[in-house]
Amino acid sequence: MKKWILCCLVSFSGFFYVNGQEEIIDTITISMPSLRSNNLGGTTRSFNLQNAESVAHTLQNQSTVFIKNYGPGSLATSSIRGGSAGHTLVLWNGLPIQNPFLGLLDLSLLDTWAMDKMELQKGGHSAMWGSGAIGGVIDLQQKPHLKSKFQVENRLAYGSFGRWEEKLKIGIASKKFQSVSSISYLTAQNDFTYPLTNGELRTQENAMQRQLNINQDFYWLIDQKNQITGHYWRSRNNRENPPTTVQRKSEAYQFDGADRVTLHWNHYEENTTLKAKAGYYIEDLNYFDPQQGIESITHFETFLADTDYEINLGTHHDFNFGFSHFRTAVQSPANYANDATEVKSAWFGRYQYKWFQISGRQEVVNGALVPFTPSTAFAFPIGGGISSKGKISRNYRLPTLNDRFWVPGGKPDLLPEAGWSQEFTLTYKKAKDRLSLQIENTVFNRQINNWIQWTLDGPFNINQVWSRGLEFQINTNWTAEKFTQNLHAGYNYILSTSKKALQFPKINAGDQLFYTPIHQGHLQYHFQFRNIKLSYRQILVGKTSGINDHLDGYTIGDFDVSYQTGSFVLEAQLRNVWNKNYRIIERRPMPGRNFEIALSYTFTKY
Amino acid sequence: MKILTFTICLLLCQWAHGQILADFENYNIGVDSALIDAGEAGVFESGEITLKNNFFESEFGDYFTDWAISSMTDTLTEGNSNSTSAFAGSGHQSDTYAVASAFNPVKIGLNQNTSASGFSSLYLTNSTYTALSMLNGDAFAKRFGGETGEDPDFLKLTIKTILDGVISSDSIDFYLADYRFEDHSLDYVVKDWTFVDISALGQADSLVFSLSSSDVGAFGMNTPAFFCMDDVAVQMQSATFDAERPDAIDLKIYPNPARDQITLKTDVKTIRNIQILDQGGKIVSEINGEQQQINIDRLKAGVYYLQVISAQGVAIQKLIKL
């Protein structure tokens, strides 16, 4: 089956190659960051996803985003600036891929092989992206990057706990056309051994995972004014759900499937840009637990359309407005009384003059207006390498379909969570000769009202959550003739507390949210000498409160080394170098020291 | 045998040493079924007691809180779908029993216009759902003993009386599971129906049952909040009893305390069953049929209860083994 798929992909790519132009000239337009994506006033960080394990792993190891990871192969969600998992909006080339059923996305399912870059924008972005963009936005991006007529990339990796990865990417390019076909297959037993509190060792069971991702992307420069881009992403994830540490065994298993197709049309004029996008997603989330007699089958289909028009009104005046439409239908006969549908339409606009920006978005959900979400931001230099930026925005999150329709308990009339956030950043940049230094310090404050809290009787708009904190990061680069060094360090101090006391769950006013560390930090050192790259990362997570108990803080380190010779790259990764016993979620063990080795090969024909 | 005994007992409305049993056999629901909807009345009745029922309809399975009547026998299936099965596999020597869904405290009350004055005893066991959750753990609740088997876990049922709306300060604790022993080989999850003497609580018009567990989180108790109850013995007012039931069972044991052998003296003509129970309610010796002299030399020294079951009802006497 895999071979057949591979043949089809190769044939598909070949078709375009045969019909493509002979000469390769790097002319396919890569649009500049749009005004809509311009995070003026906020903090943005980009991650190279080449050979990254997953979105979850990248964020967990290279940022201070807190990843609630239930273990290798298991659910992983994010908490940005003390927000919930549903407060991170995940975009794929500018279109949301949030699961409307859960209102969040399992980041462990997001394979990165076909992706080029991930951009993390912290802070509220509802003014541009709507519901869910409260804590931050993660945008997975693909770009026409080929510099050759034909390119084949292959990666084989083997790791601890029966982990095998096989990845293949075939790209063809012509003057006006690029096609990239990708396939990625992962299988892992995840049968790691972990110590119990008395030192006894136990082996994780029922934790196997299999992931298959197939991507087909094409970029077509019709003429100098028009570009069409198409993306298809097929994702099949089968995994077993391991028992907790206080569960004798588990027979539960889960299937997550998605077929996503999007079409983008960019039209460029001298002072205007029109970007139109449409997408259609078919997704399944099926959960089975024979022991408990649970069979939960959920199917959802989503249609999205998004139009964004940008006008450059002069040297310093930029104006942008757009319209988006979103329709999702969910069938979940084991959980919903009836099929559920949600229809959202929104208008949004943004104006920027030099260092000042105002934005706003109004959504209509199922015919009813939801909170208008304005935003204003600024960014200007102070002098001496110091610059400042800041943003005030109103943000919101709709109740998920589960919040509204789950039986028992769902409340169709739940209000959206909404509130204001403010952030201010001071940045110091200095570059001299081959040394560069950047220090960034951000303070933020956010209050969310009508916070949706599940209780024993279902969800209610009963809480208010106040999040505030400090984010500090420093980045240095030192480039010499034969080597480069980079040091990146970050620290977060985040308080995210309930303003109201609740009985079930037992929350006192002033309590820090569950699984939200107050202290979090990371340190990353990267060294490159000729064809050898070395990286060491250390992350620090402070203690958290779980549903049942407190979890100790932990600090773990990862070490990577790679060596390139010709078209081959040999990599080795050692994770949890110091073999720390830690847990992110209570009763869910994490593996000790483990490794992965990988061999990559790239064939290029110019 | 027991079914016959207690059916006769109820049908004839016979009185046993001032007691009437509620054994729920009046609900003829067959075997392997559960009655979770008490209808408009909202209560189940058996003997002299009343049990409240809250029934909820759902397209994904109806459910109840407070009490249901069951004859389910499934002792193997995990999960909430099997919440109405007794882990003992049947009622107490019968088919039918009551199941409590007790995340919040549940009550049983004496019928209105009854001449009963309180409660004497009852039999308790775990629901299969709860027992298997404690033995194996599930996605929400822990396996008792925890990761290492050494956690001092427990599931405790606290029984208090209510008289004229006032809840007693006295209570009786019954451990449906207890893993607090230093010697973990003694850790247990109750499987058999277990006799619980509650006569010490005195006069009452209701009982209130509260579950508490060592496995508790922000959402309250993680352990599934179910237990099963059968053969609730109600104490009749002695004045009424003496006046109206001159044929009440008269049970005497001698010698008491005793070391090797005891002799029963009773006016009951057809004894069906004699049981000796320890203080935890566990049957340590059982004799079918009539026997006036019983050898107790194998029993360890301690306090026991001798229970005589007859067509005329149940009689209980405390027995001290030297």
mmCIF file of N, CA, C and O in Angstrom, chain A residues 196-198 202 245-248 291-292 333-337 407 454 456 504-506 514 547-548 583 587, chain B residues 58-60 78-79 103 135-143 146-148 150 215-220 222:
data_model
loop_
_atom_site.group_PDB
_atom_site.id
_atom_site.type_symbol
_atom_site.label_atom_id
_atom_site.label_comp_id
_atom_site.label_asym_id
_atom_site.label_seq_id
_atom_site.Cartn_x
_atom_site.Cartn_y
_atom_site.Cartn_z
ATOM 1 N N LEU A 196 8.880 3.821 39.460
ATOM 2 C CA LEU A 196 7.783 4.187 40.355
ATOM 3 C C LEU A 196 8.352 4.932 41.557
ATOM 4 O O LEU A 196 9.562 5.069 41.702
ATOM 5 N N THR A 197 7.469 5.377 42.418
ATOM 6 C CA THR A 197 7.931 6.168 43.559
ATOM 7 C C THR A 197 8.823 5.360 44.511
ATOM 8 O O THR A 197 9.613 5.920 45.251
ATOM 9 N N ASN A 198 8.697 4.037 44.481
ATOM 10 C CA ASN A 198 9.557 3.221 45.359
ATOM 11 C C ASN A 198 10.794 2.702 44.633
ATOM 12 O O ASN A 198 11.494 1.831 45.138
ATOM 13 N N ARG A 202 8.786 -0.017 35.856
ATOM 14 C CA ARG A 202 7.614 -0.540 35.148
ATOM 15 C C ARG A 202 7.741 -0.138 33.682
ATOM 16 O O ARG A 202 8.277 0.913 33.348
ATOM 17 N N THR A 245 -0.375 5.519 35.576
ATOM 18 C CA THR A 245 0.517 4.760 36.471
ATOM 19 C C THR A 245 -0.260 4.053 37.569
ATOM 20 O O THR A 245 0.281 3.206 38.258
ATOM 21 N N VAL A 246 -1.524 4.430 37.746
ATOM 22 C CA VAL A 246 -2.337 3.786 38.776
ATOM 23 C C VAL A 246 -3.498 3.033 38.126
ATOM 24 O O VAL A 246 -4.579 2.919 38.684
ATOM 25 N N GLN A 247 -3.233 2.530 36.949
ATOM 26 C CA GLN A 247 -4.222 1.732 36.239
ATOM 27 C C GLN A 247 -3.542 0.432 35.837
ATOM 28 O O GLN A 247 -2.423 0.454 35.302
ATOM 29 N N ARG A 248 -4.168 -0.695 36.128
ATOM 30 C CA ARG A 248 -3.507 -1.980 35.887
ATOM 31 C C ARG A 248 -3.225 -2.187 34.400
ATOM 32 O O ARG A 248 -2.159 -2.630 34.016
ATOM 33 N N GLN A 291 -12.658 -2.086 27.504
ATOM 34 C CA GLN A 291 -12.833 -2.363 28.936
ATOM 35 C C GLN A 291 -14.021 -1.601 29.508
ATOM 36 O O GLN A 291 -14.779 -2.122 30.313
ATOM 37 N N GLN A 292 -14.127 -0.354 29.097
ATOM 38 C CA GLN A 292 -15.166 0.500 29.659
ATOM 39 C C GLN A 292 -16.426 0.513 28.788
ATOM 40 O O GLN A 292 -17.382 1.226 29.095
ATOM 41 N N PRO A 333 -22.585 10.596 17.152
ATOM 42 C CA PRO A 333 -23.791 9.957 17.696
ATOM 43 C C PRO A 333 -23.630 9.428 19.116
ATOM 44 O O PRO A 333 -24.618 9.295 19.836
ATOM 45 N N ALA A 334 -22.414 9.127 19.513
ATOM 46 C CA ALA A 334 -22.236 8.631 20.883
ATOM 47 C C ALA A 334 -22.236 9.753 21.907
ATOM 48 O O ALA A 334 -22.364 9.505 23.107
ATOM 49 N N ASN A 335 -22.097 10.985 21.432
ATOM 50 C CA ASN A 335 -21.928 12.092 22.373
ATOM 51 C C ASN A 335 -22.922 13.229 22.193
ATOM 52 O O ASN A 335 -23.175 13.971 23.140
ATOM 53 N N TYR A 336 -23.439 13.408 20.978
ATOM 54 C CA TYR A 336 -24.370 14.499 20.722
ATOM 55 C C TYR A 336 -25.749 13.921 20.411
ATOM 56 O O TYR A 336 -25.863 12.898 19.736
ATOM 57 N N ALA A 337 -26.772 14.626 20.852
ATOM 58 C CA ALA A 337 -28.136 14.182 20.554
ATOM 59 C C ALA A 337 -28.452 14.332 19.066
ATOM 60 O O ALA A 337 -29.139 13.511 18.478
ATOM 61 N N VAL A 407 -23.571 15.427 25.552
ATOM 62 C CA VAL A 407 -24.624 14.858 26.392
ATOM 63 C C VAL A 407 -24.003 13.833 27.322
ATOM 64 O O VAL A 407 -23.322 12.912 26.852
ATOM 65 N N TRP A 454 -15.845 23.436 33.134
ATOM 66 C CA TRP A 454 -16.650 22.215 33.266
ATOM 67 C C TRP A 454 -16.752 21.862 34.743
ATOM 68 O O TRP A 454 -15.758 21.860 35.464
ATOM 69 N N LEU A 456 -19.343 19.285 37.573
ATOM 70 C CA LEU A 456 -20.020 17.982 37.567
ATOM 71 C C LEU A 456 -21.336 18.045 36.808
ATOM 72 O O LEU A 456 -21.855 17.020 36.381
ATOM 73 N N PHE A 504 -16.766 22.500 42.693
ATOM 74 C CA PHE A 504 -16.312 21.395 41.854
ATOM 75 C C PHE A 504 -16.080 21.903 40.443
ATOM 76 O O PHE A 504 -17.057 22.230 39.773
ATOM 77 N N PRO A 505 -14.881 21.986 39.984
ATOM 78 C CA PRO A 505 -13.672 21.587 40.678
ATOM 79 C C PRO A 505 -13.358 22.535 41.833
ATOM 80 O O PRO A 505 -13.754 23.691 41.807
ATOM 81 N N LYS A 506 -12.649 21.994 42.792
ATOM 82 C CA LYS A 506 -12.298 22.752 43.970
ATOM 83 C C LYS A 506 -11.241 23.794 43.602
ATOM 84 O O LYS A 506 -10.078 23.470 43.335
ATOM 85 N N PHE A 514 -4.828 24.894 36.838
ATOM 86 C CA PHE A 514 -4.225 23.564 36.773
ATOM 87 C C PHE A 514 -3.204 23.519 35.626
ATOM 88 O O PHE A 514 -3.418 24.085 34.560
ATOM 89 N N ILE A 547 -5.003 17.957 38.733
ATOM 90 C CA ILE A 547 -6.373 17.794 39.196
ATOM 91 C C ILE A 547 -6.408 17.117 40.568
ATOM 92 O O ILE A 547 -7.237 17.426 41.421
ATOM 93 N N ASN A 548 -5.469 16.186 40.790
ATOM 94 C CA ASN A 548 -5.483 15.424 42.038
ATOM 95 C C ASN A 548 -4.373 15.794 43.007
ATOM 96 O O ASN A 548 -4.518 15.609 44.201
ATOM 97 N N ARG A 583 7.323 14.156 35.384
ATOM 98 C CA ARG A 583 5.975 14.018 34.837
ATOM 99 C C ARG A 583 5.408 15.397 34.551
ATOM 100 O O ARG A 583 5.555 16.317 35.362
ATOM 101 N N ARG A 587 0.153 11.082 36.963
ATOM 102 C CA ARG A 587 -0.189 9.700 36.626
ATOM 103 C C ARG A 587 0.192 9.335 35.188
ATOM 104 O O ARG A 587 -0.227 8.297 34.684
ATOM 105 N N SER B 58 -31.801 9.792 28.870
ATOM 106 C CA SER B 58 -30.782 10.299 27.958
ATOM 107 C C SER B 58 -30.744 9.400 26.741
ATOM 108 O O SER B 58 -30.935 8.180 26.851
ATOM 109 N N GLU B 59 -30.497 9.986 25.595
ATOM 110 C CA GLU B 59 -30.409 9.174 24.376
ATOM 111 C C GLU B 59 -29.211 8.254 24.418
ATOM 112 O O GLU B 59 -29.103 7.314 23.652
ATOM 113 N N PHE B 60 -28.288 8.535 25.314
ATOM 114 C CA PHE B 60 -27.064 7.742 25.363
ATOM 115 C C PHE B 60 -27.052 6.833 26.578
ATOM 116 O O PHE B 60 -26.014 6.399 27.031
ATOM 117 N N GLU B 78 -16.017 -4.012 33.440
ATOM 118 C CA GLU B 78 -15.626 -2.739 34.022
ATOM 119 C C GLU B 78 -16.458 -1.609 33.434
ATOM 120 O O GLU B 78 -17.083 -1.757 32.392
ATOM 121 N N GLY B 79 -16.459 -0.520 34.106
ATOM 122 C CA GLY B 79 -17.049 0.682 33.529
ATOM 123 C C GLY B 79 -18.421 1.017 34.048
ATOM 124 O O GLY B 79 -19.116 0.214 34.689
ATOM 125 N N PHE B 103 -22.690 9.895 44.773
ATOM 126 C CA PHE B 103 -21.672 10.957 44.769
ATOM 127 C C PHE B 103 -22.015 11.974 45.858
ATOM 128 O O PHE B 103 -21.137 12.515 46.521
ATOM 129 N N LEU B 135 -9.733 -2.080 42.008
ATOM 130 C CA LEU B 135 -8.746 -3.150 41.824
ATOM 131 C C LEU B 135 -7.821 -2.885 40.640
ATOM 132 O O LEU B 135 -6.643 -3.233 40.671
ATOM 133 N N ASN B 136 -8.370 -2.265 39.582
ATOM 134 C CA ASN B 136 -7.596 -2.121 38.340
ATOM 135 C C ASN B 136 -7.267 -0.682 37.980
ATOM 136 O O ASN B 136 -6.395 -0.447 37.153
ATOM 137 N N GLY B 137 -8.003 0.270 38.521
ATOM 138 C CA GLY B 137 -7.869 1.654 38.093
ATOM 139 C C GLY B 137 -8.565 1.861 36.766
ATOM 140 O O GLY B 137 -8.900 0.903 36.058
ATOM 141 N N ASP B 138 -8.810 3.098 36.438
ATOM 142 C CA ASP B 138 -9.334 3.421 35.112
ATOM 143 C C ASP B 138 -8.768 4.779 34.709
ATOM 144 O O ASP B 138 -7.864 5.302 35.365
ATOM 145 N N ALA B 139 -9.305 5.350 33.648
ATOM 146 C CA ALA B 139 -8.713 6.589 33.140
ATOM 147 C C ALA B 139 -8.845 7.742 34.129
ATOM 148 O O ALA B 139 -8.123 8.730 34.040
ATOM 149 N N PHE B 140 -9.763 7.652 35.085
ATOM 150 C CA PHE B 140 -9.992 8.755 36.019
ATOM 151 C C PHE B 140 -9.613 8.392 37.458
ATOM 152 O O PHE B 140 -9.136 9.238 38.202
ATOM 153 N N ALA B 141 -9.870 7.158 37.821
ATOM 154 C CA ALA B 141 -9.675 6.761 39.223
ATOM 155 C C ALA B 141 -8.453 5.861 39.343
ATOM 156 O O ALA B 141 -8.098 5.137 38.409
ATOM 157 N N LYS B 142 -7.846 5.891 40.506
ATOM 158 C CA LYS B 142 -6.626 5.123 40.704
ATOM 159 C C LYS B 142 -6.928 3.690 41.133
ATOM 160 O O LYS B 142 -7.972 3.417 41.742
ATOM 161 N N ARG B 143 -6.020 2.827 40.814
ATOM 162 C CA ARG B 143 -6.024 1.486 41.398
ATOM 163 C C ARG B 143 -5.610 1.637 42.849
ATOM 164 O O ARG B 143 -4.606 2.292 43.149
ATOM 165 N N GLY B 146 -2.179 2.399 44.665
ATOM 166 C CA GLY B 146 -1.379 3.317 43.851
ATOM 167 C C GLY B 146 -0.338 2.600 43.010
ATOM 168 O O GLY B 146 -0.442 1.406 42.747
ATOM 169 N N GLU B 147 0.667 3.353 42.606
ATOM 170 C CA GLU B 147 1.687 2.820 41.703
ATOM 171 C C GLU B 147 2.394 1.609 42.298
ATOM 172 O O GLU B 147 2.700 0.649 41.611
ATOM 173 N N THR B 148 2.644 1.685 43.588
ATOM 174 C CA THR B 148 3.480 0.661 44.213
ATOM 175 C C THR B 148 2.679 -0.353 45.009
ATOM 176 O O THR B 148 3.233 -1.326 45.500
ATOM 177 N N GLU B 150 1.353 0.461 47.765
ATOM 178 C CA GLU B 150 1.568 0.816 49.170
ATOM 179 C C GLU B 150 0.752 2.016 49.639
ATOM 180 O O GLU B 150 0.798 2.372 50.817
ATOM 181 N N ASP B 215 -8.969 8.554 47.131
ATOM 182 C CA ASP B 215 -8.679 9.037 45.773
ATOM 183 C C ASP B 215 -9.625 10.190 45.466
ATOM 184 O O ASP B 215 -10.721 9.998 44.940
ATOM 185 N N VAL B 216 -9.179 11.365 45.823
ATOM 186 C CA VAL B 216 -10.026 12.531 45.658
ATOM 187 C C VAL B 216 -9.235 13.633 44.967
ATOM 188 O O VAL B 216 -8.042 13.814 45.218
ATOM 189 N N GLY B 217 -9.875 14.306 44.035
ATOM 190 C CA GLY B 217 -9.220 15.392 43.304
ATOM 191 C C GLY B 217 -10.083 16.627 43.331
ATOM 192 O O GLY B 217 -11.031 16.738 44.127
ATOM 193 N N ALA B 218 -9.776 17.543 42.435
ATOM 194 C CA ALA B 218 -10.498 18.813 42.420
ATOM 195 C C ALA B 218 -11.978 18.630 42.105
ATOM 196 O O ALA B 218 -12.809 19.440 42.498
ATOM 197 N N PHE B 219 -12.277 17.569 41.366
ATOM 198 C CA PHE B 219 -13.672 17.321 41.022
ATOM 199 C C PHE B 219 -14.355 16.407 42.044
ATOM 200 O O PHE B 219 -15.404 15.849 41.770
ATOM 201 N N GLY B 220 -13.753 16.249 43.199
ATOM 202 C CA GLY B 220 -14.329 15.393 44.231
ATOM 203 C C GLY B 220 -13.749 13.997 44.148
ATOM 204 O O GLY B 220 -12.627 13.789 43.696
ATOM 205 N N ASN B 222 -12.752 10.514 43.000
ATOM 206 C CA ASN B 222 -12.533 9.873 41.703
ATOM 207 C C ASN B 222 -13.102 8.457 41.661
ATOM 208 O O ASN B 222 -13.519 7.985 40.618
#
